[in-house]
GROMACS .gro file of C-alpha atoms in nm:
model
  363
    1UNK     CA    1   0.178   2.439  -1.516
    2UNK     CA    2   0.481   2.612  -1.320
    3UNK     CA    3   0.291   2.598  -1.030
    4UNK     CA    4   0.277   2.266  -1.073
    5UNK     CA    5   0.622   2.193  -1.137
    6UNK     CA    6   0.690   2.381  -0.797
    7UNK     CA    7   0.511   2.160  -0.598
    8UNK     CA    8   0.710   1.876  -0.718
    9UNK     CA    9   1.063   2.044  -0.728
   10UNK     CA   10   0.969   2.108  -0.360
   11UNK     CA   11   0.892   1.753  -0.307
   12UNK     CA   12   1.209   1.677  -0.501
   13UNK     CA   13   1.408   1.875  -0.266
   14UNK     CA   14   1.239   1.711   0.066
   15UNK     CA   15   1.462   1.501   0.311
   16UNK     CA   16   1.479   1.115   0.249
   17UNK     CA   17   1.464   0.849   0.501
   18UNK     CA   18   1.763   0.577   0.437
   19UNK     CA   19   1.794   0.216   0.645
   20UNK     CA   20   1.949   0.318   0.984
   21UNK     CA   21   2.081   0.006   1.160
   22UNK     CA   22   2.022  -0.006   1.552
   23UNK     CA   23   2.374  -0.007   1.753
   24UNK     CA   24   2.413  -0.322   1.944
   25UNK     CA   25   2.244  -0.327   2.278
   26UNK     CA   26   2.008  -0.009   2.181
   27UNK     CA   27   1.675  -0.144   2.298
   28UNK     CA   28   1.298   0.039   2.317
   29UNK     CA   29   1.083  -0.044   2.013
   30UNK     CA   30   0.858  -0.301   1.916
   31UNK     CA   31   0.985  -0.537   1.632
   32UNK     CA   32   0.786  -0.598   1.337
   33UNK     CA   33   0.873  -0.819   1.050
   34UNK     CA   34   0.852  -0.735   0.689
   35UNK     CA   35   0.920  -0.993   0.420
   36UNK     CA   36   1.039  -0.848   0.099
   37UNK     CA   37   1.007  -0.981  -0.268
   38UNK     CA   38   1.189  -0.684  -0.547
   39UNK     CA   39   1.247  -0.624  -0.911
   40UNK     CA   40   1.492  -0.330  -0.783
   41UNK     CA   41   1.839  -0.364  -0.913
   42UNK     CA   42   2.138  -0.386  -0.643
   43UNK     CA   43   2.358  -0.127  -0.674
   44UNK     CA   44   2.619  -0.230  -0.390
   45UNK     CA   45   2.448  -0.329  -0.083
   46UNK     CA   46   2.167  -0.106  -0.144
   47UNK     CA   47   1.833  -0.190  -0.389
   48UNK     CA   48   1.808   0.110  -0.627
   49UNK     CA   49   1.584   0.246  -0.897
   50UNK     CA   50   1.747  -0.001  -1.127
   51UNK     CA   51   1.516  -0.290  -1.295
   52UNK     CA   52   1.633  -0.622  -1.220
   53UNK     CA   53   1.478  -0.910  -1.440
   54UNK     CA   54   1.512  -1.129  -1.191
   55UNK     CA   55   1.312  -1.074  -0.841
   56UNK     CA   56   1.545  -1.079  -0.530
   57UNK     CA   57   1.333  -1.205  -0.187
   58UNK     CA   58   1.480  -1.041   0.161
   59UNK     CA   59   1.356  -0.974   0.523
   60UNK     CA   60   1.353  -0.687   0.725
   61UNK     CA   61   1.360  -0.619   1.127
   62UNK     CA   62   1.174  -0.299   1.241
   63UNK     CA   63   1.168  -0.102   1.537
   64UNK     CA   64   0.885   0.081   1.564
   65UNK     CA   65   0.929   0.351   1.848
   66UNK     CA   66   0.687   0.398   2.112
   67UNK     CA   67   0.737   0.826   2.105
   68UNK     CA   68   0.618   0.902   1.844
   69UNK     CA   69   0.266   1.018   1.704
   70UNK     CA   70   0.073   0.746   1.516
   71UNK     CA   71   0.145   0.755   1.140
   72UNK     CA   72   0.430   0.909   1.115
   73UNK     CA   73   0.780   0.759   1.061
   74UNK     CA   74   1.054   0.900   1.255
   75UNK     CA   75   1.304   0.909   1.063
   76UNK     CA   76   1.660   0.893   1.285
   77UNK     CA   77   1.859   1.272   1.234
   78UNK     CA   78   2.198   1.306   1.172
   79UNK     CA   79   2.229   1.580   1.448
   80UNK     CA   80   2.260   1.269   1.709
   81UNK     CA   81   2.270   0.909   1.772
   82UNK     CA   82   1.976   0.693   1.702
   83UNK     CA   83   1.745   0.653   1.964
   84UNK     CA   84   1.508   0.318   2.013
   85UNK     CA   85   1.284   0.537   2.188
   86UNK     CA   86   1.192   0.827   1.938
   87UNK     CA   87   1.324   0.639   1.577
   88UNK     CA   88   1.265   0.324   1.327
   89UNK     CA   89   1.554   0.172   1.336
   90UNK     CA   90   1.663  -0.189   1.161
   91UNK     CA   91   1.751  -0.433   1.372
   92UNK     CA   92   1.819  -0.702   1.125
   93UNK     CA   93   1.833  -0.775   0.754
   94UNK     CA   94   1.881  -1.079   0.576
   95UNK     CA   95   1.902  -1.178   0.205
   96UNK     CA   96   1.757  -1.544   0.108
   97UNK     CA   97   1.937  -1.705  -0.181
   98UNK     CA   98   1.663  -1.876  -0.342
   99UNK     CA   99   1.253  -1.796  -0.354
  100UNK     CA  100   1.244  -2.154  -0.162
  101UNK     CA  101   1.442  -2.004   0.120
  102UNK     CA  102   1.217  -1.707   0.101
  103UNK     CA  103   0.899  -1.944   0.150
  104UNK     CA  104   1.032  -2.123   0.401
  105UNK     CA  105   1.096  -1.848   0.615
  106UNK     CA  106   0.781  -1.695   0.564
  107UNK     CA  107   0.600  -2.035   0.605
  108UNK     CA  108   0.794  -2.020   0.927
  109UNK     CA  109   0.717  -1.688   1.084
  110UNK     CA  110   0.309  -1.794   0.974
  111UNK     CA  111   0.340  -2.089   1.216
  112UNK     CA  112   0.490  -1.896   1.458
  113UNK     CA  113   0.219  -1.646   1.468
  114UNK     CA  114  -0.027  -1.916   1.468
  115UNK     CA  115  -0.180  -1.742   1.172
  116UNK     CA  116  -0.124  -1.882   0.802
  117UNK     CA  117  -0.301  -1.530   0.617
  118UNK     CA  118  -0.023  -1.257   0.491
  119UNK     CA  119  -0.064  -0.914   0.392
  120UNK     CA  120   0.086  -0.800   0.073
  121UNK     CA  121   0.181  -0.411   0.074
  122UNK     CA  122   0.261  -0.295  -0.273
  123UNK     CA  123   0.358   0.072  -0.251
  124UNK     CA  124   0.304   0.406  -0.459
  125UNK     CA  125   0.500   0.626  -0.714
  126UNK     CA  126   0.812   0.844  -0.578
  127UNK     CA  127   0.984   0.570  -0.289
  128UNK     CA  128   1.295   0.423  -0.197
  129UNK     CA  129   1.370   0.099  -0.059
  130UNK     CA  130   1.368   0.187   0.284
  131UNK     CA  131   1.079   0.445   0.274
  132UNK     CA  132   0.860   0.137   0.132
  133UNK     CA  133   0.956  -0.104   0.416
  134UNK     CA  134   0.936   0.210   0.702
  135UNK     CA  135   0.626   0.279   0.586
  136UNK     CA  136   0.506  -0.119   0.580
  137UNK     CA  137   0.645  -0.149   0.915
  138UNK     CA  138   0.422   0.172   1.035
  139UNK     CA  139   0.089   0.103   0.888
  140UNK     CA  140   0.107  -0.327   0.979
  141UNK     CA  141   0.185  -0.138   1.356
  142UNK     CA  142  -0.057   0.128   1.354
  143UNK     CA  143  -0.382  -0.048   1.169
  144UNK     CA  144  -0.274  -0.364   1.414
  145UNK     CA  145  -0.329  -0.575   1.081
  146UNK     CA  146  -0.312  -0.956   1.111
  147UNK     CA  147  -0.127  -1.167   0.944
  148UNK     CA  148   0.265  -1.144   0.842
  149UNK     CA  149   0.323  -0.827   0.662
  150UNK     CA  150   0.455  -0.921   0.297
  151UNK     CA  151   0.600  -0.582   0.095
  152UNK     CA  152   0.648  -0.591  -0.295
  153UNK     CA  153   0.916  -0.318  -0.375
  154UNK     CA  154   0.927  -0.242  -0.716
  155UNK     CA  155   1.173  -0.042  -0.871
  156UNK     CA  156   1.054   0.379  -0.818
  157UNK     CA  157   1.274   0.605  -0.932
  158UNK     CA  158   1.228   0.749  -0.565
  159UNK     CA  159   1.191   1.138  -0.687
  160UNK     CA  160   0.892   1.362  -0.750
  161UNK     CA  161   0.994   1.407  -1.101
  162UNK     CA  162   1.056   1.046  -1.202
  163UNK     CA  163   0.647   1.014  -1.225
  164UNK     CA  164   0.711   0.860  -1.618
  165UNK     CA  165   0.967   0.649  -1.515
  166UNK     CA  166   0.780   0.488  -1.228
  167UNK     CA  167   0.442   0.449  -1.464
  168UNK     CA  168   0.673   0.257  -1.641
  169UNK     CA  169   0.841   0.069  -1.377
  170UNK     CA  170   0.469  -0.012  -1.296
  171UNK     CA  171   0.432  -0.190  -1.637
  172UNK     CA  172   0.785  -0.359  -1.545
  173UNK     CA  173   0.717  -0.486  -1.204
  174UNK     CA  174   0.376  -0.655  -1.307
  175UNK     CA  175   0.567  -1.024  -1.335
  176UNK     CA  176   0.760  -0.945  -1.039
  177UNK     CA  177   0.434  -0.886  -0.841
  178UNK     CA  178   0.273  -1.209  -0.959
  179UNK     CA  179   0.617  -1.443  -0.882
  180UNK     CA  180   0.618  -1.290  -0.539
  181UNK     CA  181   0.209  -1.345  -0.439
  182UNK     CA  182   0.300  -1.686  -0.646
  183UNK     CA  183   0.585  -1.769  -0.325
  184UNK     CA  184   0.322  -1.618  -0.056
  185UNK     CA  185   0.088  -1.884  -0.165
  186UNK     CA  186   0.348  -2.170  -0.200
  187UNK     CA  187   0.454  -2.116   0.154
  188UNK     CA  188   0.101  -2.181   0.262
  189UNK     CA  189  -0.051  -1.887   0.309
  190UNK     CA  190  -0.446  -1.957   0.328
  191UNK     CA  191  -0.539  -1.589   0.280
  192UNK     CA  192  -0.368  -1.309   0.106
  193UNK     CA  193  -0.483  -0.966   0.167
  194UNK     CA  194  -0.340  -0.672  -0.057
  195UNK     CA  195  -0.270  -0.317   0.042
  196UNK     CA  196  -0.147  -0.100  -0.217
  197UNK     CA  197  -0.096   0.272  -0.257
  198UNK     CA  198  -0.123   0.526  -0.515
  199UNK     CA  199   0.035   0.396  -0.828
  200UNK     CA  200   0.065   0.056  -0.676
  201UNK     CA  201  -0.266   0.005  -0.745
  202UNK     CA  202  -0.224   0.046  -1.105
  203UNK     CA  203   0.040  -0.228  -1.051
  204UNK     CA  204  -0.190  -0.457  -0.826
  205UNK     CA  205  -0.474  -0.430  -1.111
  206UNK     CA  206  -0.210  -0.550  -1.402
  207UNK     CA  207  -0.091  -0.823  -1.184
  208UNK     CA  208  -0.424  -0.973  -1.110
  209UNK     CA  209  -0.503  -0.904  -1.448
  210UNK     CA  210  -0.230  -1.109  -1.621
  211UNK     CA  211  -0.302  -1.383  -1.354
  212UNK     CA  212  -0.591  -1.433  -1.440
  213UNK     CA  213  -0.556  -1.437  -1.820
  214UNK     CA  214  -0.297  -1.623  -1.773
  215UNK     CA  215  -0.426  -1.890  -1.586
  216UNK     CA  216  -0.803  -1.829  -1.572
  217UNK     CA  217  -1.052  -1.704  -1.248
  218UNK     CA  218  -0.921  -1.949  -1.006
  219UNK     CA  219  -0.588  -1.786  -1.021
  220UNK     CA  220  -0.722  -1.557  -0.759
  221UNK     CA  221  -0.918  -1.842  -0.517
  222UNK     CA  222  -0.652  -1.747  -0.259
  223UNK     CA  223  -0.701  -1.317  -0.237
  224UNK     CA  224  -0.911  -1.274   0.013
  225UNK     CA  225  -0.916  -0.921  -0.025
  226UNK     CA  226  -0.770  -0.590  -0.175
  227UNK     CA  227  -0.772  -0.272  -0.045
  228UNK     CA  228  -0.682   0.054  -0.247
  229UNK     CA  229  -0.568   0.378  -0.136
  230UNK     CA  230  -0.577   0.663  -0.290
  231UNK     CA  231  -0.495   0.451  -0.632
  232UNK     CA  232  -0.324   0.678  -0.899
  233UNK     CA  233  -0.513   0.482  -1.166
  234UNK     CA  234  -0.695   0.636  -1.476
  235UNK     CA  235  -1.057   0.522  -1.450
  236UNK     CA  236  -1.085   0.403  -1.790
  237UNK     CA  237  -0.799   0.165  -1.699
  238UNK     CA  238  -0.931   0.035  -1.410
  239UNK     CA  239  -1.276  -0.011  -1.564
  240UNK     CA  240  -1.093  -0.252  -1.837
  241UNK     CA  241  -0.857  -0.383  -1.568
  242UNK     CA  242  -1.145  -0.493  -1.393
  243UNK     CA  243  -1.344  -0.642  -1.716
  244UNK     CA  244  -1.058  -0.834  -1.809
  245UNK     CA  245  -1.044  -0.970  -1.426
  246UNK     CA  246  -1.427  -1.041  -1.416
  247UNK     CA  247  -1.528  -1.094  -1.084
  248UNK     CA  248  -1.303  -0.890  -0.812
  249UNK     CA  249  -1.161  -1.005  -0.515
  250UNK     CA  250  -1.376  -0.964  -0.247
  251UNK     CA  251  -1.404  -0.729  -0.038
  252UNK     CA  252  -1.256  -0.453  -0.288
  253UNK     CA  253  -1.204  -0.141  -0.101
  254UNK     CA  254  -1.077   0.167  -0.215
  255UNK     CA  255  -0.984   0.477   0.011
  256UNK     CA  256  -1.023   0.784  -0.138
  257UNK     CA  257  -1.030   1.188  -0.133
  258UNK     CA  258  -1.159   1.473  -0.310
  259UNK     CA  259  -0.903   1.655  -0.121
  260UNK     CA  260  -0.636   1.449  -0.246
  261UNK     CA  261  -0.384   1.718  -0.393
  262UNK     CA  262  -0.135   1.418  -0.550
  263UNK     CA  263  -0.396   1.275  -0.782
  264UNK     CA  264  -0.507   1.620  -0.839
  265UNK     CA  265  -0.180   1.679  -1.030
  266UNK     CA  266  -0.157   1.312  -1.163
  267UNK     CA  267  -0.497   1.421  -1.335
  268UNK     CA  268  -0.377   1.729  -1.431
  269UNK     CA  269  -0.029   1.570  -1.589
  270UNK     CA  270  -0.278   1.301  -1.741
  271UNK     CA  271  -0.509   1.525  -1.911
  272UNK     CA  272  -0.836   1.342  -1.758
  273UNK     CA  273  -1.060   1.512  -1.447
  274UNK     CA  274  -1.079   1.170  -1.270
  275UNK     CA  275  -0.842   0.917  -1.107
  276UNK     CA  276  -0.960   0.637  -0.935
  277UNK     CA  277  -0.862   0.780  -0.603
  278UNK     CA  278  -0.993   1.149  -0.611
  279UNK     CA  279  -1.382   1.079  -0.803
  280UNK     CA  280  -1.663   1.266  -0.672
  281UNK     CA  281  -1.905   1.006  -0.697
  282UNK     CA  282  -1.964   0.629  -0.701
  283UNK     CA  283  -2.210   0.642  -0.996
  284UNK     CA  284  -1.865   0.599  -1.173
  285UNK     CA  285  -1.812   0.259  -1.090
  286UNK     CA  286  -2.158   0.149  -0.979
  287UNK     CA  287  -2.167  -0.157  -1.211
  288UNK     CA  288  -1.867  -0.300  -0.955
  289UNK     CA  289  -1.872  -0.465  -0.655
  290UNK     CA  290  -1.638  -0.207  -0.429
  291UNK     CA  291  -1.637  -0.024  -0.140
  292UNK     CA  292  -1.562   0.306  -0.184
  293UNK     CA  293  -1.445   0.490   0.117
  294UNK     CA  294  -1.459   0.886   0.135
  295UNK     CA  295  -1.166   1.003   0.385
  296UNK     CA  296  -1.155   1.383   0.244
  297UNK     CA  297  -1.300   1.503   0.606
  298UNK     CA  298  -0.952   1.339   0.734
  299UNK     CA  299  -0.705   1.509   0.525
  300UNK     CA  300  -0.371   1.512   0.649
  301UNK     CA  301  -0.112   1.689   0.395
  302UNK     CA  302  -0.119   1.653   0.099
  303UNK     CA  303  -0.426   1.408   0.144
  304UNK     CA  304  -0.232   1.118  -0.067
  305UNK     CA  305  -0.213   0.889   0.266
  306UNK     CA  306  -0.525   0.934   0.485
  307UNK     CA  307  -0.562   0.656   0.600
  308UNK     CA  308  -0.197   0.563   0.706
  309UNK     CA  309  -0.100   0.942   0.855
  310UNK     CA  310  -0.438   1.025   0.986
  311UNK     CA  311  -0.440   0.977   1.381
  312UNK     CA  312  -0.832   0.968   1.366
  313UNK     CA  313  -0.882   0.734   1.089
  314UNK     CA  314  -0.598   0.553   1.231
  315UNK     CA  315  -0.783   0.505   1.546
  316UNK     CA  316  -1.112   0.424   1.352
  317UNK     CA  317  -0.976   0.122   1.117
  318UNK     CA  318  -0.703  -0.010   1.406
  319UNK     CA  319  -0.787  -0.364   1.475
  320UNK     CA  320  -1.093  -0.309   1.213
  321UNK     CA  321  -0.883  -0.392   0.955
  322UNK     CA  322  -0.841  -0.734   0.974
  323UNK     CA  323  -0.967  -0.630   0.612
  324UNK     CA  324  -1.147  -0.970   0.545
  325UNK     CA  325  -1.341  -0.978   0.883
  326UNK     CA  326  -1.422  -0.623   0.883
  327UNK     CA  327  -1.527  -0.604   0.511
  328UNK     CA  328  -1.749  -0.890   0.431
  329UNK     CA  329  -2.026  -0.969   0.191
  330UNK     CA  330  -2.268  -0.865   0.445
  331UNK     CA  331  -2.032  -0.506   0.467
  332UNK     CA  332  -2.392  -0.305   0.421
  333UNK     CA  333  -2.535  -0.440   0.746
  334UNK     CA  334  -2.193  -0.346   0.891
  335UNK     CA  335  -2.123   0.002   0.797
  336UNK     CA  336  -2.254   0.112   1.116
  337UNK     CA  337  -1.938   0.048   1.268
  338UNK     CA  338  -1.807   0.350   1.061
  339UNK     CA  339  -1.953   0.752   1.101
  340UNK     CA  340  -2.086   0.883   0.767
  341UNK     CA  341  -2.318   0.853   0.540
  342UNK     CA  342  -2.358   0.563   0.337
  343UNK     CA  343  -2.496   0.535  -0.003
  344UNK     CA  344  -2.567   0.246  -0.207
  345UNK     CA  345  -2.582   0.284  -0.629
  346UNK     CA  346  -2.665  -0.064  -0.774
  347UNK     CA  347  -2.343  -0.286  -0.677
  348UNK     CA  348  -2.132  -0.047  -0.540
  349UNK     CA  349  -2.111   0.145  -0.213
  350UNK     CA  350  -1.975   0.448  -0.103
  351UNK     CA  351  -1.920   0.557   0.276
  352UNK     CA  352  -1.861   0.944   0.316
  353UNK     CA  353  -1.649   0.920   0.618
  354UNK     CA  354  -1.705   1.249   0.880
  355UNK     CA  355  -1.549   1.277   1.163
  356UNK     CA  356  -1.813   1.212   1.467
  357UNK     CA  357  -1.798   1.595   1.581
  358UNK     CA  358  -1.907   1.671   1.279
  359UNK     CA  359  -2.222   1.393   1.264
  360UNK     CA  360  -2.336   1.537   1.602
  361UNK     CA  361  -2.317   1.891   1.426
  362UNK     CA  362  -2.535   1.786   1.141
  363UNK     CA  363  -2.253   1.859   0.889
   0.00000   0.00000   0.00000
């Protein structure tokens, strides 16, 4: 247990990123657009911790810098001025008064991009405001995802020892989650796709849980997709989660690790060997229709982001994951677009992921 508690008073004690506005006329990265929809409370200009009952819609402008490696967010020092070239910087924000503004807009930036499909990030236990829409901004850049990027910030307490609080906040944020996907689809979105990490995925599974008890199966005819990394989700709960849901969203893929030191200690703190996002083996949740993706041969850190710091599998998903095109029913006949080995236990399917070195070696 204390060394446990040492590895998250160090993360406790780590740097945070913060919104950095780009100084007029400071030019070099690429824009990307992130549309926000929050159940944080506003504590002067700045979305805290706090739980607000009543969801507050925004939009973001990112640079993304072009010096930098892929998956990793510069964050700008205070040792010198910003620089377009090396740091995410904002270049805009804006506040809509009204969820009808919010649709608008979006329904707006869909036309613009000729594309009507959005993808919904919902992000993971211990992260500000800004490090959820910096890290949105990276991985809709990096994985080249279609679509406009859509971000669901729910309230973290944005500290490695705030891990009840944000399990809670999880619970909170539920009805938050479903008003925002609820706006995504009333400004015409024809496909959602959903991204969520680590404890978001707890919060994705209660959202599309209480939409669909709420207003029965066809509550999800426009989710095209979900995709789960490295969930921090007891497998009990997700096993009832998905019960109550009945038939998944398809495709349903989940990116996980054995290697994945952050569930190792969510397990730990839990009491139970498994979360969903660290299992050793597919059997599991073999009565489901999922794809379960192995990335432990790619771990980067602490292991509890492969697949958004991990130049390789960066570099192996970019421009794959246009999740819905790359993941399809016929996903068995496809998997040998990806290196590994591939085994098949009644509906589900798991995909060891090795790097290709190591296939030539026989490893």
């Amino acid at each position: 247990m204390r060394k446990l508690l040492m590895v998250l008073l160090l993360g406790a004690c780590a740097a945070r990123g913060d919104f950095t506005m780009a100084p007029a006329g400071l030019s070099g990265g690429v824009p990307e657009t992130i549309f926000v929809g929050t159940t944080r409370m506003k504590d002067g200009e700045v979305y805290a911790f706090g739980r607000s009952g009543e969801p507050a819609f925004l939009r973001y402008d990112i640079a993304i810098p072009p010096d930098r490696e892929p998956g990793k967010v510069n964050w700008p020092p205070k040792s010198r001025k910003p620089d377009g070239k090396r740091d995410f910087l904002t270049l805009d924000q804006r506040s809509f008064g009204s969820a009808d503004e919010f649709s608008a807009a979006l329904r707006a930036a869909m036309k613009l991009r000729g594309q009507k499909d959005a993808v919904v990030y919902v992000h993971g236990f211990n992260n500000t405001m800004a490090e959820g829409v910096y890290r949105v901004a990276q991985m809709h850049h990096d994985l080249e995802v279609p679509g406009v990027a859509v971000h669901y910030a729910w309230p973290s307490r944005g500290s490695a020892l705030g891990y009840v609080y944000d399990r809670d906040s999880v619970l909170f944020g539920r009805s938050g989650f479903v008003t925002l996907l609820d706006e995504v689809e009333d400004a015409e979105a024809r496909d959602i796709i959903i991204i969520a990490h680590s404890m978001g995925a707890f919060l994705t599974m209660e959202g599309l849980r209480q939409m669909v008890l709420k207003d029965g199966p066809h509550a999800l005819d426009h989710i095209k997709g979900v995709v789960l990394i490295a969930p921090d989700l007891d497998l009990d709960v997700f096993r009832a989660q998905a019960r109550d849901i009945g038939k998944l969203p398809q495709p349903f893929v989940i990116f996980g690790s054995s290697r994945d030191r952050i569930l190792n200690i969510s397990a730990t703190l839990s009491g139970t060997g498994d979360r969903l996002g660290n299992i050793n083996s597919v059997e599991k949740i073999a009565d489901l229709n999922v794809i379960y993706l192995d990335t432990a041969a790619y771990t980067t850190g602490a292991g509890h982001l492969n697949l958004g710091e991990n130049p390789a599998l960066l570099k192996l998903f970019g421009g794959l994951v246009g999740i819905a095109d790359a993941f399809t029913a016929d996903a068995r006949a496809r998997v040998g677009l990806l290196p590994g080995l591939v085994l098949t236990v009644r509906n589900a399917t798991e995909i060891v992921l090795k790097p290709v070195g190591a296939i030539a070696e026989g490893q």
